[in-house]
Amino acid sequence: MRALFDRIASLRGAIPLAAIEVRETPVERWRVGGASLLIKRDDLSADVLGGNKARALQLLLAGVTLGDTLLTVGATGSTHALAVARHGAALGAACEVVTWPQELNDVARVTAAALAREARVTHARSVADAYVRAALRRATRRVRWIAAGGSVPLGALGHVGAALELIEQLRRDGIALPSTIVVPLGSG
């Protein structure tokens, strides 16, 4: 978040961060099918399940303390849910996840198995059912809600920070800003 806080100094101290070690990620040059690409390796952003999820969770998990319970929703093999469970556990929190069915591939199966070991998982029949179950849980128990995918404005600031970090890196390394940036959507 340093790049964001350097750009907008008033945010420093105004936006708390969880004790998740999110580091600057390298930019690598790749050649793929004759094309020259610059790849920002956000998969290396954190030791505990790095990637774009860690950047959002650094903001969304601020203030989480030992004994808190986190609640989120996602598909059966949700990497977001697994990231919430792992980063939450590192902060001393338990995690509950309400999942909906998805077509499984090898990666989703491995993710679902890890999620089952690391969180309390409730299986729902559909996305709507999952959100109803999560809403009921939020109304009847003390939990900290983490929106699906961390897709809320505060979580998005983590991605803004990554973009500003990229601009700083390219300028520092004397690389022209690209004319096209491709951002993978992920499982969505």
JSON list of C-alpha atoms in Angstrom, two decimals:
[
{"chain": "A", "resi": 1, "resn": "MET", "atom": "CA", "xyz": [0.00, 0.00, 0.00]},
{"chain": "A", "resi": 2, "resn": "ARG", "atom": "CA", "xyz": [3.05, 2.23, 0.10]},
{"chain": "A", "resi": 3, "resn": "ALA", "atom": "CA", "xyz": [2.55, 3.43, -3.48]},
{"chain": "A", "resi": 4, "resn": "LEU", "atom": "CA", "xyz": [-1.04, 4.44, -2.73]},
{"chain": "A", "resi": 5, "resn": "PHE", "atom": "CA", "xyz": [-0.12, 6.12, 0.56]},
{"chain": "A", "resi": 6, "resn": "ASP", "atom": "CA", "xyz": [2.78, 7.96, -1.11]},
{"chain": "A", "resi": 7, "resn": "ARG", "atom": "CA", "xyz": [0.43, 9.22, -3.81]},
{"chain": "A", "resi": 8, "resn": "ILE", "atom": "CA", "xyz": [-2.37, 10.21, -1.41]},
{"chain": "A", "resi": 9, "resn": "ALA", "atom": "CA", "xyz": [-0.66, 11.03, 1.87]},
{"chain": "A", "resi": 10, "resn": "SER", "atom": "CA", "xyz": [-3.93, 11.72, 3.69]},
{"chain": "A", "resi": 11, "resn": "LEU", "atom": "CA", "xyz": [-4.79, 8.00, 3.45]},
{"chain": "A", "resi": 12, "resn": "ARG", "atom": "CA", "xyz": [-1.69, 6.99, 5.44]},
{"chain": "A", "resi": 13, "resn": "GLY", "atom": "CA", "xyz": [-2.91, 6.32, 8.95]},
{"chain": "A", "resi": 14, "resn": "ALA", "atom": "CA", "xyz": [-6.54, 6.88, 7.95]},
{"chain": "A", "resi": 15, "resn": "ILE", "atom": "CA", "xyz": [-6.84, 3.39, 6.50]},
{"chain": "A", "resi": 16, "resn": "PRO", "atom": "CA", "xyz": [-5.72, 0.65, 8.87]},
{"chain": "A", "resi": 17, "resn": "LEU", "atom": "CA", "xyz": [-3.94, -2.44, 7.55]},
{"chain": "A", "resi": 18, "resn": "ALA", "atom": "CA", "xyz": [-4.01, -6.00, 8.87]},
{"chain": "A", "resi": 19, "resn": "ALA", "atom": "CA", "xyz": [-0.68, -7.54, 9.81]},
{"chain": "A", "resi": 20, "resn": "ILE", "atom": "CA", "xyz": [-0.48, -9.38, 6.50]},
{"chain": "A", "resi": 21, "resn": "GLU", "atom": "CA", "xyz": [2.93, -9.10, 4.90]},
{"chain": "A", "resi": 22, "resn": "VAL", "atom": "CA", "xyz": [2.10, -7.96, 1.38]},
{"chain": "A", "resi": 23, "resn": "ARG", "atom": "CA", "xyz": [5.26, -7.11, -0.50]},
{"chain": "A", "resi": 24, "resn": "GLU", "atom": "CA", "xyz": [6.10, -5.44, -3.79]},
{"chain": "A", "resi": 25, "resn": "THR", "atom": "CA", "xyz": [5.93, -8.03, -6.54]},
{"chain": "A", "resi": 26, "resn": "PRO", "atom": "CA", "xyz": [8.42, -8.28, -9.39]},
{"chain": "A", "resi": 27, "resn": "VAL", "atom": "CA", "xyz": [7.72, -7.41, -13.00]},
{"chain": "A", "resi": 28, "resn": "GLU", "atom": "CA", "xyz": [9.15, -10.02, -15.37]},
{"chain": "A", "resi": 29, "resn": "ARG", "atom": "CA", "xyz": [9.69, -9.96, -19.12]},
{"chain": "A", "resi": 30, "resn": "TRP", "atom": "CA", "xyz": [8.18, -12.97, -20.89]},
{"chain": "A", "resi": 31, "resn": "ARG", "atom": "CA", "xyz": [8.05, -14.00, -24.54]},
{"chain": "A", "resi": 32, "resn": "VAL", "atom": "CA", "xyz": [4.88, -15.88, -25.42]},
{"chain": "A", "resi": 33, "resn": "GLY", "atom": "CA", "xyz": [4.04, -16.83, -29.00]},
{"chain": "A", "resi": 34, "resn": "GLY", "atom": "CA", "xyz": [6.31, -14.12, -30.38]},
{"chain": "A", "resi": 35, "resn": "ALA", "atom": "CA", "xyz": [4.82, -11.41, -28.14]},
{"chain": "A", "resi": 36, "resn": "SER", "atom": "CA", "xyz": [6.87, -9.56, -25.58]},
{"chain": "A", "resi": 37, "resn": "LEU", "atom": "CA", "xyz": [4.99, -9.26, -22.29]},
{"chain": "A", "resi": 38, "resn": "LEU", "atom": "CA", "xyz": [5.60, -7.67, -18.92]},
{"chain": "A", "resi": 39, "resn": "ILE", "atom": "CA", "xyz": [4.10, -9.83, -16.17]},
{"chain": "A", "resi": 40, "resn": "LYS", "atom": "CA", "xyz": [3.50, -8.50, -12.67]},
{"chain": "A", "resi": 41, "resn": "ARG", "atom": "CA", "xyz": [3.93, -11.53, -10.40]},
{"chain": "A", "resi": 42, "resn": "ASP", "atom": "CA", "xyz": [1.26, -10.82, -7.80]},
{"chain": "A", "resi": 43, "resn": "ASP", "atom": "CA", "xyz": [1.23, -14.52, -6.98]},
{"chain": "A", "resi": 44, "resn": "LEU", "atom": "CA", "xyz": [4.37, -13.64, -4.97]},
{"chain": "A", "resi": 45, "resn": "SER", "atom": "CA", "xyz": [2.72, -10.88, -2.92]},
{"chain": "A", "resi": 46, "resn": "ALA", "atom": "CA", "xyz": [2.47, -12.87, 0.35]},
{"chain": "A", "resi": 47, "resn": "ASP", "atom": "CA", "xyz": [3.82, -16.05, 1.90]},
{"chain": "A", "resi": 48, "resn": "VAL", "atom": "CA", "xyz": [0.33, -17.12, 2.98]},
{"chain": "A", "resi": 49, "resn": "LEU", "atom": "CA", "xyz": [-1.60, -17.60, -0.27]},
{"chain": "A", "resi": 50, "resn": "GLY", "atom": "CA", "xyz": [-0.33, -14.60, -2.21]},
{"chain": "A", "resi": 51, "resn": "GLY", "atom": "CA", "xyz": [-2.02, -13.04, -5.17]},
{"chain": "A", "resi": 52, "resn": "ASN", "atom": "CA", "xyz": [-4.59, -10.34, -5.57]},
{"chain": "A", "resi": 53, "resn": "LYS", "atom": "CA", "xyz": [-6.60, -11.70, -2.64]},
{"chain": "A", "resi": 54, "resn": "ALA", "atom": "CA", "xyz": [-3.87, -10.77, -0.16]},
{"chain": "A", "resi": 55, "resn": "ARG", "atom": "CA", "xyz": [-3.88, -7.16, -1.36]},
{"chain": "A", "resi": 56, "resn": "ALA", "atom": "CA", "xyz": [-7.61, -6.79, -0.62]},
{"chain": "A", "resi": 57, "resn": "LEU", "atom": "CA", "xyz": [-7.47, -8.77, 2.62]},
{"chain": "A", "resi": 58, "resn": "GLN", "atom": "CA", "xyz": [-4.70, -6.56, 3.99]},
{"chain": "A", "resi": 59, "resn": "LEU", "atom": "CA", "xyz": [-7.41, -3.88, 4.12]},
{"chain": "A", "resi": 60, "resn": "LEU", "atom": "CA", "xyz": [-10.49, -5.99, 4.83]},
{"chain": "A", "resi": 61, "resn": "LEU", "atom": "CA", "xyz": [-8.99, -7.87, 7.78]},
{"chain": "A", "resi": 62, "resn": "ALA", "atom": "CA", "xyz": [-7.69, -4.77, 9.58]},
{"chain": "A", "resi": 63, "resn": "GLY", "atom": "CA", "xyz": [-8.73, -4.92, 13.22]},
{"chain": "A", "resi": 64, "resn": "VAL", "atom": "CA", "xyz": [-9.27, -8.69, 13.26]},
{"chain": "A", "resi": 65, "resn": "THR", "atom": "CA", "xyz": [-8.14, -10.07, 16.60]},
{"chain": "A", "resi": 66, "resn": "LEU", "atom": "CA", "xyz": [-7.66, -13.40, 18.31]},
{"chain": "A", "resi": 67, "resn": "GLY", "atom": "CA", "xyz": [-11.00, -15.18, 18.68]},
{"chain": "A", "resi": 68, "resn": "ASP", "atom": "CA", "xyz": [-12.87, -13.28, 15.98]},
{"chain": "A", "resi": 69, "resn": "THR", "atom": "CA", "xyz": [-14.94, -15.23, 13.47]},
{"chain": "A", "resi": 70, "resn": "LEU", "atom": "CA", "xyz": [-14.86, -14.31, 9.80]},
{"chain": "A", "resi": 71, "resn": "LEU", "atom": "CA", "xyz": [-17.75, -15.16, 7.47]},
{"chain": "A", "resi": 72, "resn": "THR", "atom": "CA", "xyz": [-17.64, -15.21, 3.68]},
{"chain": "A", "resi": 73, "resn": "VAL", "atom": "CA", "xyz": [-19.28, -16.95, 0.74]},
{"chain": "A", "resi": 74, "resn": "GLY", "atom": "CA", "xyz": [-17.95, -18.49, -2.46]},
{"chain": "A", "resi": 75, "resn": "ALA", "atom": "CA", "xyz": [-18.08, -21.40, -4.83]},
{"chain": "A", "resi": 76, "resn": "THR", "atom": "CA", "xyz": [-17.01, -24.86, -3.65]},
{"chain": "A", "resi": 77, "resn": "GLY", "atom": "CA", "xyz": [-13.39, -24.27, -4.67]},
{"chain": "A", "resi": 78, "resn": "SER", "atom": "CA", "xyz": [-13.21, -20.56, -3.86]},
{"chain": "A", "resi": 79, "resn": "THR", "atom": "CA", "xyz": [-9.65, -19.27, -3.62]},
{"chain": "A", "resi": 80, "resn": "HIS", "atom": "CA", "xyz": [-11.07, -16.13, -2.00]},
{"chain": "A", "resi": 81, "resn": "ALA", "atom": "CA", "xyz": [-12.62, -18.20, 0.80]},
{"chain": "A", "resi": 82, "resn": "LEU", "atom": "CA", "xyz": [-9.38, -20.14, 1.27]},
{"chain": "A", "resi": 83, "resn": "ALA", "atom": "CA", "xyz": [-7.40, -16.88, 1.41]},
{"chain": "A", "resi": 84, "resn": "VAL", "atom": "CA", "xyz": [-9.81, -15.48, 4.03]},
{"chain": "A", "resi": 85, "resn": "ALA", "atom": "CA", "xyz": [-9.42, -18.68, 6.09]},
{"chain": "A", "resi": 86, "resn": "ARG", "atom": "CA", "xyz": [-5.61, -18.74, 5.89]},
{"chain": "A", "resi": 87, "resn": "HIS", "atom": "CA", "xyz": [-4.98, -15.04, 6.45]},
{"chain": "A", "resi": 88, "resn": "GLY", "atom": "CA", "xyz": [-7.66, -14.97, 9.14]},
{"chain": "A", "resi": 89, "resn": "ALA", "atom": "CA", "xyz": [-6.05, -17.92, 10.92]},
{"chain": "A", "resi": 90, "resn": "ALA", "atom": "CA", "xyz": [-2.70, -16.13, 10.83]},
{"chain": "A", "resi": 91, "resn": "LEU", "atom": "CA", "xyz": [-4.40, -13.28, 12.71]},
{"chain": "A", "resi": 92, "resn": "GLY", "atom": "CA", "xyz": [-6.02, -15.67, 15.21]},
{"chain": "A", "resi": 93, "resn": "ALA", "atom": "CA", "xyz": [-9.51, -15.73, 13.72]},
{"chain": "A", "resi": 94, "resn": "ALA", "atom": "CA", "xyz": [-11.75, -18.65, 12.81]},
{"chain": "A", "resi": 95, "resn": "CYS", "atom": "CA", "xyz": [-13.48, -18.71, 9.45]},
{"chain": "A", "resi": 96, "resn": "GLU", "atom": "CA", "xyz": [-16.92, -19.83, 8.33]},
{"chain": "A", "resi": 97, "resn": "VAL", "atom": "CA", "xyz": [-17.73, -20.16, 4.64]},
{"chain": "A", "resi": 98, "resn": "VAL", "atom": "CA", "xyz": [-21.04, -20.80, 2.91]},
{"chain": "A", "resi": 99, "resn": "THR", "atom": "CA", "xyz": [-20.38, -22.35, -0.48]},
{"chain": "A", "resi": 100, "resn": "TRP", "atom": "CA", "xyz": [-22.43, -23.05, -3.57]},
{"chain": "A", "resi": 101, "resn": "PRO", "atom": "CA", "xyz": [-21.81, -25.80, -6.14]},
{"chain": "A", "resi": 102, "resn": "GLN", "atom": "CA", "xyz": [-19.44, -25.28, -9.04]},
{"chain": "A", "resi": 103, "resn": "GLU", "atom": "CA", "xyz": [-18.06, -27.45, -11.80]},
{"chain": "A", "resi": 104, "resn": "LEU", "atom": "CA", "xyz": [-14.90, -28.90, -10.32]},
{"chain": "A", "resi": 105, "resn": "ASN", "atom": "CA", "xyz": [-11.51, -29.23, -11.98]},
{"chain": "A", "resi": 106, "resn": "ASP", "atom": "CA", "xyz": [-8.30, -30.43, -10.32]},
{"chain": "A", "resi": 107, "resn": "VAL", "atom": "CA", "xyz": [-7.42, -27.01, -8.89]},
{"chain": "A", "resi": 108, "resn": "ALA", "atom": "CA", "xyz": [-10.94, -26.45, -7.53]},
{"chain": "A", "resi": 109, "resn": "ARG", "atom": "CA", "xyz": [-10.91, -29.92, -5.90]},
{"chain": "A", "resi": 110, "resn": "VAL", "atom": "CA", "xyz": [-7.59, -29.22, -4.15]},
{"chain": "A", "resi": 111, "resn": "THR", "atom": "CA", "xyz": [-8.83, -25.80, -3.06]},
{"chain": "A", "resi": 112, "resn": "ALA", "atom": "CA", "xyz": [-12.12, -27.24, -1.76]},
{"chain": "A", "resi": 113, "resn": "ALA", "atom": "CA", "xyz": [-10.26, -29.90, 0.23]},
{"chain": "A", "resi": 114, "resn": "ALA", "atom": "CA", "xyz": [-7.95, -27.29, 1.78]},
{"chain": "A", "resi": 115, "resn": "LEU", "atom": "CA", "xyz": [-10.93, -25.07, 2.57]},
{"chain": "A", "resi": 116, "resn": "ALA", "atom": "CA", "xyz": [-12.70, -27.98, 4.31]},
{"chain": "A", "resi": 117, "resn": "ARG", "atom": "CA", "xyz": [-9.62, -28.46, 6.53]},
{"chain": "A", "resi": 118, "resn": "GLU", "atom": "CA", "xyz": [-9.17, -24.78, 7.33]},
{"chain": "A", "resi": 119, "resn": "ALA", "atom": "CA", "xyz": [-12.69, -23.39, 7.74]},
{"chain": "A", "resi": 120, "resn": "ARG", "atom": "CA", "xyz": [-16.14, -24.38, 8.88]},
{"chain": "A", "resi": 121, "resn": "VAL", "atom": "CA", "xyz": [-17.90, -24.93, 5.57]},
{"chain": "A", "resi": 122, "resn": "THR", "atom": "CA", "xyz": [-21.67, -24.94, 5.08]},
{"chain": "A", "resi": 123, "resn": "HIS", "atom": "CA", "xyz": [-22.84, -26.19, 1.70]},
{"chain": "A", "resi": 124, "resn": "ALA", "atom": "CA", "xyz": [-25.73, -24.38, 0.03]},
{"chain": "A", "resi": 125, "resn": "ARG", "atom": "CA", "xyz": [-27.73, -25.44, -3.02]},
{"chain": "A", "resi": 126, "resn": "SER", "atom": "CA", "xyz": [-27.22, -22.22, -4.98]},
{"chain": "A", "resi": 127, "resn": "VAL", "atom": "CA", "xyz": [-25.71, -18.75, -4.86]},
{"chain": "A", "resi": 128, "resn": "ALA", "atom": "CA", "xyz": [-29.02, -17.35, -3.58]},
{"chain": "A", "resi": 129, "resn": "ASP", "atom": "CA", "xyz": [-29.22, -20.03, -0.88]},
{"chain": "A", "resi": 130, "resn": "ALA", "atom": "CA", "xyz": [-25.64, -19.25, 0.18]},
{"chain": "A", "resi": 131, "resn": "TYR", "atom": "CA", "xyz": [-26.38, -15.55, 0.58]},
{"chain": "A", "resi": 132, "resn": "VAL", "atom": "CA", "xyz": [-29.57, -16.25, 2.54]},
{"chain": "A", "resi": 133, "resn": "ARG", "atom": "CA", "xyz": [-27.69, -18.59, 4.87]},
{"chain": "A", "resi": 134, "resn": "ALA", "atom": "CA", "xyz": [-24.89, -16.02, 5.30]},
{"chain": "A", "resi": 135, "resn": "ALA", "atom": "CA", "xyz": [-27.42, -13.25, 6.00]},
{"chain": "A", "resi": 136, "resn": "LEU", "atom": "CA", "xyz": [-29.08, -15.38, 8.69]},
{"chain": "A", "resi": 137, "resn": "ARG", "atom": "CA", "xyz": [-25.74, -16.18, 10.25]},
{"chain": "A", "resi": 138, "resn": "ARG", "atom": "CA", "xyz": [-24.83, -12.48, 10.27]},
{"chain": "A", "resi": 139, "resn": "ALA", "atom": "CA", "xyz": [-28.15, -11.63, 11.92]},
{"chain": "A", "resi": 140, "resn": "THR", "atom": "CA", "xyz": [-27.91, -14.30, 14.63]},
{"chain": "A", "resi": 141, "resn": "ARG", "atom": "CA", "xyz": [-24.19, -14.51, 15.46]},
{"chain": "A", "resi": 142, "resn": "ARG", "atom": "CA", "xyz": [-21.31, -12.13, 15.98]},
{"chain": "A", "resi": 143, "resn": "VAL", "atom": "CA", "xyz": [-19.19, -12.53, 12.85]},
{"chain": "A", "resi": 144, "resn": "ARG", "atom": "CA", "xyz": [-17.05, -10.26, 10.69]},
{"chain": "A", "resi": 145, "resn": "TRP", "atom": "CA", "xyz": [-18.47, -10.25, 7.15]},
{"chain": "A", "resi": 146, "resn": "ILE", "atom": "CA", "xyz": [-15.98, -10.40, 4.28]},
{"chain": "A", "resi": 147, "resn": "ALA", "atom": "CA", "xyz": [-17.81, -9.90, 0.98]},
{"chain": "A", "resi": 148, "resn": "ALA", "atom": "CA", "xyz": [-17.42, -12.51, -1.77]},
{"chain": "A", "resi": 149, "resn": "GLY", "atom": "CA", "xyz": [-14.12, -12.01, -3.54]},
{"chain": "A", "resi": 150, "resn": "GLY", "atom": "CA", "xyz": [-13.35, -9.07, -1.26]},
{"chain": "A", "resi": 151, "resn": "SER", "atom": "CA", "xyz": [-15.25, -7.10, -3.89]},
{"chain": "A", "resi": 152, "resn": "VAL", "atom": "CA", "xyz": [-16.06, -3.94, -2.02]},
{"chain": "A", "resi": 153, "resn": "PRO", "atom": "CA", "xyz": [-14.58, -0.45, -2.46]},
{"chain": "A", "resi": 154, "resn": "LEU", "atom": "CA", "xyz": [-12.13, -0.89, 0.43]},
{"chain": "A", "resi": 155, "resn": "GLY", "atom": "CA", "xyz": [-10.85, -4.17, -1.03]},
{"chain": "A", "resi": 156, "resn": "ALA", "atom": "CA", "xyz": [-10.52, -2.54, -4.45]},
{"chain": "A", "resi": 157, "resn": "LEU", "atom": "CA", "xyz": [-8.08, -0.03, -2.95]},
{"chain": "A", "resi": 158, "resn": "GLY", "atom": "CA", "xyz": [-5.64, -2.92, -2.63]},
{"chain": "A", "resi": 159, "resn": "HIS", "atom": "CA", "xyz": [-5.75, -3.33, -6.40]},
{"chain": "A", "resi": 160, "resn": "VAL", "atom": "CA", "xyz": [-5.35, 0.42, -6.91]},
{"chain": "A", "resi": 161, "resn": "GLY", "atom": "CA", "xyz": [-2.23, 0.13, -4.77]},
{"chain": "A", "resi": 162, "resn": "ALA", "atom": "CA", "xyz": [-0.94, -2.66, -7.03]},
{"chain": "A", "resi": 163, "resn": "ALA", "atom": "CA", "xyz": [-1.51, -0.55, -10.15]},
{"chain": "A", "resi": 164, "resn": "LEU", "atom": "CA", "xyz": [0.33, 2.42, -8.63]},
{"chain": "A", "resi": 165, "resn": "GLU", "atom": "CA", "xyz": [3.12, 0.06, -7.56]},
{"chain": "A", "resi": 166, "resn": "LEU", "atom": "CA", "xyz": [3.41, -1.12, -11.17]},
{"chain": "A", "resi": 167, "resn": "ILE", "atom": "CA", "xyz": [3.66, 2.46, -12.46]},
{"chain": "A", "resi": 168, "resn": "GLU", "atom": "CA", "xyz": [6.42, 3.20, -9.93]},
{"chain": "A", "resi": 169, "resn": "GLN", "atom": "CA", "xyz": [8.33, 0.04, -10.90]},
{"chain": "A", "resi": 170, "resn": "LEU", "atom": "CA", "xyz": [8.17, 0.76, -14.62]},
{"chain": "A", "resi": 171, "resn": "ARG", "atom": "CA", "xyz": [9.33, 4.34, -14.13]},
{"chain": "A", "resi": 172, "resn": "ARG", "atom": "CA", "xyz": [12.10, 3.29, -11.75]},
{"chain": "A", "resi": 173, "resn": "ASP", "atom": "CA", "xyz": [13.33, 0.69, -14.25]},
{"chain": "A", "resi": 174, "resn": "GLY", "atom": "CA", "xyz": [13.07, 3.08, -17.23]},
{"chain": "A", "resi": 175, "resn": "ILE", "atom": "CA", "xyz": [10.36, 1.02, -18.93]},
{"chain": "A", "resi": 176, "resn": "ALA", "atom": "CA", "xyz": [7.71, 2.86, -20.94]},
{"chain": "A", "resi": 177, "resn": "LEU", "atom": "CA", "xyz": [4.16, 2.51, -19.66]},
{"chain": "A", "resi": 178, "resn": "PRO", "atom": "CA", "xyz": [2.38, -0.19, -21.66]},
{"chain": "A", "resi": 179, "resn": "SER", "atom": "CA", "xyz": [-0.28, 0.70, -24.19]},
{"chain": "A", "resi": 180, "resn": "THR", "atom": "CA", "xyz": [-2.39, -2.27, -23.09]},
{"chain": "A", "resi": 181, "resn": "ILE", "atom": "CA", "xyz": [-2.87, -3.84, -19.67]},
{"chain": "A", "resi": 182, "resn": "VAL", "atom": "CA", "xyz": [-4.60, -7.19, -19.34]},
{"chain": "A", "resi": 183, "resn": "VAL", "atom": "CA", "xyz": [-6.05, -8.02, -15.94]},
{"chain": "A", "resi": 184, "resn": "PRO", "atom": "CA", "xyz": [-7.26, -11.61, -15.51]},
{"chain": "A", "resi": 185, "resn": "LEU", "atom": "CA", "xyz": [-10.70, -11.80, -13.98]},
{"chain": "A", "resi": 186, "resn": "GLY", "atom": "CA", "xyz": [-10.05, -15.08, -12.20]},
{"chain": "A", "resi": 187, "resn": "SER", "atom": "CA", "xyz": [-12.77, -17.61, -11.61]},
{"chain": "A", "resi": 188, "resn": "GLY", "atom": "CA", "xyz": [-15.54, -15.02, -12.12]}
]
